[in-house]
Short mmCIF file of C-alpha atoms in Angstrom, two decimals:
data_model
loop_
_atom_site.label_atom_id
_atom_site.label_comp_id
_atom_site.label_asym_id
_atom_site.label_seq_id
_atom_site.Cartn_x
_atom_site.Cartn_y
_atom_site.Cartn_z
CA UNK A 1 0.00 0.00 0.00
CA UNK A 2 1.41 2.73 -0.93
CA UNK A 3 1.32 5.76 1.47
CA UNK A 4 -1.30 8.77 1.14
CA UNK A 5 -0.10 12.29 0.86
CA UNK A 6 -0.15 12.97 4.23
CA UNK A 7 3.51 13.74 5.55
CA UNK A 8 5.32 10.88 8.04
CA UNK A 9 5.69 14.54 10.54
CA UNK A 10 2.00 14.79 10.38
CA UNK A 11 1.51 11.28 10.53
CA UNK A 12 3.54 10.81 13.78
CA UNK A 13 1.95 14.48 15.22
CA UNK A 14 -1.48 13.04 14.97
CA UNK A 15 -0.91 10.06 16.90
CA UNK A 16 1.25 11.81 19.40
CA UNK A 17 -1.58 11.75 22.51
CA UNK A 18 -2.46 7.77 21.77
CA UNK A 19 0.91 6.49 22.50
CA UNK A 20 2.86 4.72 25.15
CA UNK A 21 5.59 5.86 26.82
CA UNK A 22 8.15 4.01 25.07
CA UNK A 23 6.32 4.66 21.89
CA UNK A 24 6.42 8.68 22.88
CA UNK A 25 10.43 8.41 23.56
CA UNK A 26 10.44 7.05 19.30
CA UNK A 27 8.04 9.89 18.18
CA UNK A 28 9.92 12.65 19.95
CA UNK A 29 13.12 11.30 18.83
CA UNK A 30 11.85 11.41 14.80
CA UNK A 31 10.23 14.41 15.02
CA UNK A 32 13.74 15.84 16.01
CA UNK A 33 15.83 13.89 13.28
CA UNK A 34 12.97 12.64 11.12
CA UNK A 35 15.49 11.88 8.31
CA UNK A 36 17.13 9.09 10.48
CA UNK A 37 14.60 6.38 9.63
CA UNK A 38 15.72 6.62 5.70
CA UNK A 39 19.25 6.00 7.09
CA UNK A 40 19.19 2.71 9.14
CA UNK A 41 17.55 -0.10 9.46
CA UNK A 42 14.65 -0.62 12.21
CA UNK A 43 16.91 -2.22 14.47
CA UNK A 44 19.55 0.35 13.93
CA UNK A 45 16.88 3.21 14.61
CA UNK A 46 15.38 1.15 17.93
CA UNK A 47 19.52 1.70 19.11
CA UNK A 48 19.28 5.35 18.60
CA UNK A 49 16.02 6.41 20.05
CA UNK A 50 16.80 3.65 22.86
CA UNK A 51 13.92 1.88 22.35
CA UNK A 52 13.17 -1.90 21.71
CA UNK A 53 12.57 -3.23 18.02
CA UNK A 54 9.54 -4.24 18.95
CA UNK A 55 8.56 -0.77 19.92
CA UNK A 56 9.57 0.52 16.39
CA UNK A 57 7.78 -2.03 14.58
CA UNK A 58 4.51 -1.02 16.80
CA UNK A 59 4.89 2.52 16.52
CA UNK A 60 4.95 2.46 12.61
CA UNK A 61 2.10 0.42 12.58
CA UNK A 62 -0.09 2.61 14.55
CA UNK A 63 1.14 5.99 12.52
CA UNK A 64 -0.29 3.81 9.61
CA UNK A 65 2.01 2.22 7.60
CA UNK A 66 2.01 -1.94 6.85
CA UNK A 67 5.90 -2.20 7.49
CA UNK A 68 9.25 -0.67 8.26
CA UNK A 69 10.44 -0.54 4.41
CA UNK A 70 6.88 1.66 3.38
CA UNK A 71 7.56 3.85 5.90
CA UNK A 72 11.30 4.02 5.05
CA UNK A 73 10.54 4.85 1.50
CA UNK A 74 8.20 7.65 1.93
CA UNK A 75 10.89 9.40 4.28
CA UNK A 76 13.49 9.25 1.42
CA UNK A 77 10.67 10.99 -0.56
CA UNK A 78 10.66 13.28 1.32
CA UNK A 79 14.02 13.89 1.57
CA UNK A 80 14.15 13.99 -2.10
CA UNK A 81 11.39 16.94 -1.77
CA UNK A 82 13.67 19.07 -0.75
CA UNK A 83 11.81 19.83 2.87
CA UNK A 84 14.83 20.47 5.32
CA UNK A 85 13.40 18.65 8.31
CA UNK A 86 14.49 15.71 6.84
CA UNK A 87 18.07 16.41 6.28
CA UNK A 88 19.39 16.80 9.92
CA UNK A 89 21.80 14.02 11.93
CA UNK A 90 21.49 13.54 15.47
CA UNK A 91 25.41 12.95 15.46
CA UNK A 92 26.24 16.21 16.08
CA UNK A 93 29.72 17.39 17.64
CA UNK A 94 30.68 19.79 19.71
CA UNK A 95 32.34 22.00 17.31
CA UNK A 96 29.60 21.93 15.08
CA UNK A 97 27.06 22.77 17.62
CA UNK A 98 29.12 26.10 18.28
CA UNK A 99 29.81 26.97 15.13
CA UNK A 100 27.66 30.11 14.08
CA UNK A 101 27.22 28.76 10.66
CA UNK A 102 25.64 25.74 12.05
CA UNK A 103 22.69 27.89 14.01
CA UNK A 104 22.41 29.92 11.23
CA UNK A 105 21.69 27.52 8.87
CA UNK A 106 19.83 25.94 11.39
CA UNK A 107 17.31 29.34 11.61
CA UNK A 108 16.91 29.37 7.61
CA UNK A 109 15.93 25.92 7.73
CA UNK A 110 13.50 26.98 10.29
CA UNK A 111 12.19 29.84 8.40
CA UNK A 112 12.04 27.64 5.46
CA UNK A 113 10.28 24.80 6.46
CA UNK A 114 8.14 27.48 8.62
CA UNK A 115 6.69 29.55 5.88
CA UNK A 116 6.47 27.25 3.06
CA UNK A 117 3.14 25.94 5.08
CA UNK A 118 1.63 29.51 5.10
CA UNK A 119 -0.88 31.09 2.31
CA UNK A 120 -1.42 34.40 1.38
CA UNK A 121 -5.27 33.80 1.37
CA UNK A 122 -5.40 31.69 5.51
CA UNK A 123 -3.30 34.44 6.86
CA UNK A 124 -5.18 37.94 5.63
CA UNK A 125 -8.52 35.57 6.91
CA UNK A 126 -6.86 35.61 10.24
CA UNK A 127 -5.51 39.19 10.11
CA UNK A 128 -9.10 39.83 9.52
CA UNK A 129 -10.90 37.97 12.80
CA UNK A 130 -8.21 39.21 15.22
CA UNK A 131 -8.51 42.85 13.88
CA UNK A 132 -12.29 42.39 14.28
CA UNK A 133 -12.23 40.47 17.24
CA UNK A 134 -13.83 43.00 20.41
CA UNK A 135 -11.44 40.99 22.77
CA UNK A 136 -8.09 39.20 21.64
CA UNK A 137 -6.39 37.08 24.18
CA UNK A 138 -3.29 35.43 23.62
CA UNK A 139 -2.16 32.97 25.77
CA UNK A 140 1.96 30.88 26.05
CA UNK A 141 3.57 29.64 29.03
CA UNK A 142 7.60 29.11 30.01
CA UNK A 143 9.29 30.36 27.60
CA UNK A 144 6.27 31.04 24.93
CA UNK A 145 5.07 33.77 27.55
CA UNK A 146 7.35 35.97 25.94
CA UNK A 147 5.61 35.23 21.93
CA UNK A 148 2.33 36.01 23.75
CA UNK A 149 3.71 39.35 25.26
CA UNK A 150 5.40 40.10 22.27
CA UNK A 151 2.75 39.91 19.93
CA UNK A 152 0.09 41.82 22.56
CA UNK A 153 2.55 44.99 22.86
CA UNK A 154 2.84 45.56 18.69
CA UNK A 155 -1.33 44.99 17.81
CA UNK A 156 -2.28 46.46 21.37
CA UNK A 157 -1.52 49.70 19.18
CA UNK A 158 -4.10 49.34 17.07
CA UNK A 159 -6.47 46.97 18.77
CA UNK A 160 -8.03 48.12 22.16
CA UNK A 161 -8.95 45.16 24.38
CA UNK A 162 -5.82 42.78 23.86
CA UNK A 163 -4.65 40.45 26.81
CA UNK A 164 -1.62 38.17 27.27
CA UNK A 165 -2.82 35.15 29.85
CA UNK A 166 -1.54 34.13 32.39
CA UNK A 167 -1.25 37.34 34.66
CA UNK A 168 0.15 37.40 37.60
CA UNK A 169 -1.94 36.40 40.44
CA UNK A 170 -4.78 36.24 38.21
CA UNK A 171 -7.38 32.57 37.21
CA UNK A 172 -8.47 32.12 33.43
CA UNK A 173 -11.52 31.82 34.25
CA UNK A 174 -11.56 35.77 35.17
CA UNK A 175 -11.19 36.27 31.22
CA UNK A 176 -13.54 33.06 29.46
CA UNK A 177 -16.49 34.05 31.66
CA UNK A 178 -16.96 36.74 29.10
CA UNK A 179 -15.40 34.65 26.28
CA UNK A 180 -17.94 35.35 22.77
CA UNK A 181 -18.10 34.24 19.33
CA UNK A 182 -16.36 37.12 17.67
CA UNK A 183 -13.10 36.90 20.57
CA UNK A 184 -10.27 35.67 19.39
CA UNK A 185 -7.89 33.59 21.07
CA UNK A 186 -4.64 32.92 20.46
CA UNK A 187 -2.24 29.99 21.84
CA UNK A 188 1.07 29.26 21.67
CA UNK A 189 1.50 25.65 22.06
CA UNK A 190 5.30 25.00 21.27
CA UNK A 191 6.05 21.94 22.92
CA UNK A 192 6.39 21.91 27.14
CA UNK A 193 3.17 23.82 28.24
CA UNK A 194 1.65 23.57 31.26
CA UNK A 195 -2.35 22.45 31.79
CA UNK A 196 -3.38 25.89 31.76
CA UNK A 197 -3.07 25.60 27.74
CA UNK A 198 -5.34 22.82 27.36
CA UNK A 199 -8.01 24.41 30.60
CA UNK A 200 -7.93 27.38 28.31
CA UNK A 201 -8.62 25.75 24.86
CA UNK A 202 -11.65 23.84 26.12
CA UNK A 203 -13.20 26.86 27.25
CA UNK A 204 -12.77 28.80 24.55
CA UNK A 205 -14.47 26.00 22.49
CA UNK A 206 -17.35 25.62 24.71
CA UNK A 207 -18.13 29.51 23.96
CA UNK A 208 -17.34 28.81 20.26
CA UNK A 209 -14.77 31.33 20.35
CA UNK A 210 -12.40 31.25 17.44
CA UNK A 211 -9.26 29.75 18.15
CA UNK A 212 -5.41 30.35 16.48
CA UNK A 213 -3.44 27.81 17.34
CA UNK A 214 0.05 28.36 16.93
CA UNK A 215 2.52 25.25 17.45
CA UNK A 216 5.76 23.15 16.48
CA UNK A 217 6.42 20.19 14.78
CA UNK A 218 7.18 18.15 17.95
CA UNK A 219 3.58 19.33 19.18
CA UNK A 220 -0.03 17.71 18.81
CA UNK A 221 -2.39 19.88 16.76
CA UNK A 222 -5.41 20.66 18.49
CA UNK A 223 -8.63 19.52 16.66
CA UNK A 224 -10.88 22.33 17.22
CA UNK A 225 -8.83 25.04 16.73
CA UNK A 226 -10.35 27.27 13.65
CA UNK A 227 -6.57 28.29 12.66
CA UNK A 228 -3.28 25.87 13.06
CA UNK A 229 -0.13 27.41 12.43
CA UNK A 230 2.82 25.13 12.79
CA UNK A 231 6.37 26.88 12.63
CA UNK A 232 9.52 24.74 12.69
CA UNK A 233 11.63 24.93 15.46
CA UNK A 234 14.47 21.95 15.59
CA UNK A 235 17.86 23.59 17.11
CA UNK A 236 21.41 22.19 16.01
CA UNK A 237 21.95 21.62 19.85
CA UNK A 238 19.31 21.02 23.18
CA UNK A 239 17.05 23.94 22.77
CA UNK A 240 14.81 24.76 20.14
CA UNK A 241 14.95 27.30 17.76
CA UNK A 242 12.57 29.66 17.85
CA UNK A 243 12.95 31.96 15.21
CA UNK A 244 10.50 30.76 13.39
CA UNK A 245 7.93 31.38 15.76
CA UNK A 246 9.36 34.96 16.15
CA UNK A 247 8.48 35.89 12.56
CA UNK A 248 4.98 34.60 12.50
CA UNK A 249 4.25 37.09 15.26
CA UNK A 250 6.19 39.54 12.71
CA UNK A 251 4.27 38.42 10.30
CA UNK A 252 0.84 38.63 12.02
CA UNK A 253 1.21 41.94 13.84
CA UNK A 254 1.81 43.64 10.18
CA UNK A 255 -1.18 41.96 8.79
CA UNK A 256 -3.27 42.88 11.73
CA UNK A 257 -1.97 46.35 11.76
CA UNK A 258 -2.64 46.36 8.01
CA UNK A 259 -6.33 44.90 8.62
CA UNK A 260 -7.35 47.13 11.56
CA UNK A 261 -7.98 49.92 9.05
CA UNK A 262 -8.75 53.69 9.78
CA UNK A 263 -10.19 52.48 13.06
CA UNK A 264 -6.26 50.90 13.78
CA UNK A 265 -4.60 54.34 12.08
CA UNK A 266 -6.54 56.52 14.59
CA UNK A 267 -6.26 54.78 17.29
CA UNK A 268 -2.57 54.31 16.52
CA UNK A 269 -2.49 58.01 16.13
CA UNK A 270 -3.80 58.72 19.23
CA UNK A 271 -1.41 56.40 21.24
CA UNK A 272 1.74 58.17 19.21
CA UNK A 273 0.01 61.72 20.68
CA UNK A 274 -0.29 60.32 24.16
CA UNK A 275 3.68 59.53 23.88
CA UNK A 276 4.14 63.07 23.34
CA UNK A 277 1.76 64.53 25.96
CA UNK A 278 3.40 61.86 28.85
CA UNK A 279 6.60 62.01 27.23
CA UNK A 280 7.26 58.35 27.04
CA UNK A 281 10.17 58.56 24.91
CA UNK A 282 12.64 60.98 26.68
#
C-alpha cells in the first residue's frame, strides 16, 4: 500500500496523545531527526532512540504504515522533496554545535520549512478575525510567555482590548467568563506547556470562540482550533529554535496592523500623541 499524501511529521503528530511511553520516547526522537529512519535499518533506529525493536515495529504500525520498508521509502521521498526537516543528523559534535554557521543555517531551515506551510489567502482571513475580534487574548507559558507578550505589545496599538494570559496572580476563568463568538484567542502551544493551555482551549471552544493555534512540529495539533499554524523549530543543539515562531508574530502583527484599518490608524495616532503629551520617549 502505498502511502497517502499525508507527511510521516503529520503522521507521527497526529498520533502523538495515543501512545505509550516508550512509543512517545520514538516519536519525539523522529520528530527531532525525522530523516534518520531513511538512514538505518529498524533495528539500527530502535539503538538510537533507545527503544526496543519491537517498539519501532509497533509505533509504525499505529502511525499507519504496513511495514518498516513503506515507511522508510516515503521518508526518502521526502528527503528527495527538498523539505529540510528531513536532512538533519542527530550525530552532532561539539564544534559543530558552536559553530555560528551551524545555528544559522539551522534558523533558515527553520524559516524555510516554517513559511512554506503559510498562504497568502489563511493568513489575511486571520488578520481579519483578530482585527475584528472585540477581545483578543493570547495565551503561552515558560518560555512562549514571551511570543504572547510580544505579539500583545505591537497589535495592542491598534487593537483596544488585547490580553496576554496568564497574569500574575490572576485565574483564566476571570477572562472566558466573558469569552464570545467574535473573541479571538490565540495559543502558543510549542512543545512543554503547562495544563493551563489545554483548561484554556476547552473553554474557549465551549463559547465557540475562534481559536489560532500556533505550534511546532514536535507538538499535537489541536482539533478544534479554527486556525493551526505550525512553525519549525528543531535547534542544532538542546534547545529549540525559535525563530521561526518569532516571525509569524512579525508576520501577524503587520497583517493585523494592516487589517485594523482607519479604526487601527486613529487609534494608533492617538497612542503616538499620548507619547508626546506623557513624554514616554525621553
Amino acid at each position: 500500500m502505498r502511502p497517502s499524501s499525508e507527511s510521516f511529521v503529520r503522521r507521527v503528530r497526529s498520533k502523538l496523545d495515543e501512545l505509550s511511553s516508550t512509543e512517545r520516547q520514538l516519536a519525539d526522537f523522529l520528530l527531532e531527526f525525522p530523516g534518520e529512519l531513511a538512514s538505518y535499518a529498524g533495528n539500527e533506529l530502535a539503538q538510537l532512540a533507545g527503544v526496543s525493536p519491537s517498539t519501532v515495529s509497533r509505533f509504525i504500525r499505529r502511525i499507519g504504515y504496513e511495514n518498516y520498508d513503506e515507511a522508510r521509502r516515503h521518508v526518502r521521498e521526502e528527503q528527495e522533496a527538498g523539505s529540510p526537516l528531513f536532512h538533519g543528523s542527530s550525530a552532532g559534535t561539539s564544534r559543530q554545535l558552536r559553530s555560528v554557521t551551524t545555528h544559522f543555517q539551522q534558523s533558515q531551515q527553520n524559516l524555510a520549512a516554517t513559511f512554506e506551510r503559510l498562504s497568502d489567502a489563511a493568513m489575511a482571513e486571520i488578520a481579519r478575525a483578530i482585527a475584528g475580534a472585540p477581545h483578543v487574548l493570547i495565551f503561552g507559558s515558560r518560555s512562549s510567555q514571551a511570543f504572547a507578550m510580544y505579539l500583545r505589545w505591537q497589535i495592542i496599538q491598534v487593537l483596544p482590548r488585547v490580553t496576554a494570559l496568564p497574569g500574575a496572580g490572576e485565574t483564566l476563568a476571570e477572562y472566558t467568563a466573558g469569552l464570545g463568538e467574535r473573541d479571538c484567542v490565540i495559543v502558543f502551544g510549542t512543545r512543554r506547556q503547562t495544563g493551563q493551555m489545554e483548561r484554556l482551549l476547552r473553554a474557549a471552544t465551549r463559547a465557540g470562540t475562534r481559536i489560532l493555534y500556533i505550534s511546532d512540529q514536535a507538538s499535537p495539533d489541536y482539533a478544534d482550533a479554527t486556525w493551526s499554524l505550525q512553525a519549525h523549530c528543531r535547534g542544532p543543539g538542546p534547545l529549540d529554535n525559535h525563530v521561526g515562531v518569532m516571525a509569524l508574530c512579525d508576520l501577524l502583527a503587520t497583517l493585523v496592523i494592516d487589517a485594523s484599518g482607519a479604526t487601527g490608524r486613529k487609534r494608533l495616532a492617538a497612542v503616538e500623541q499620548e507619547h508626546e503629551e506623557l513624554g514616554d520617549f525621553d
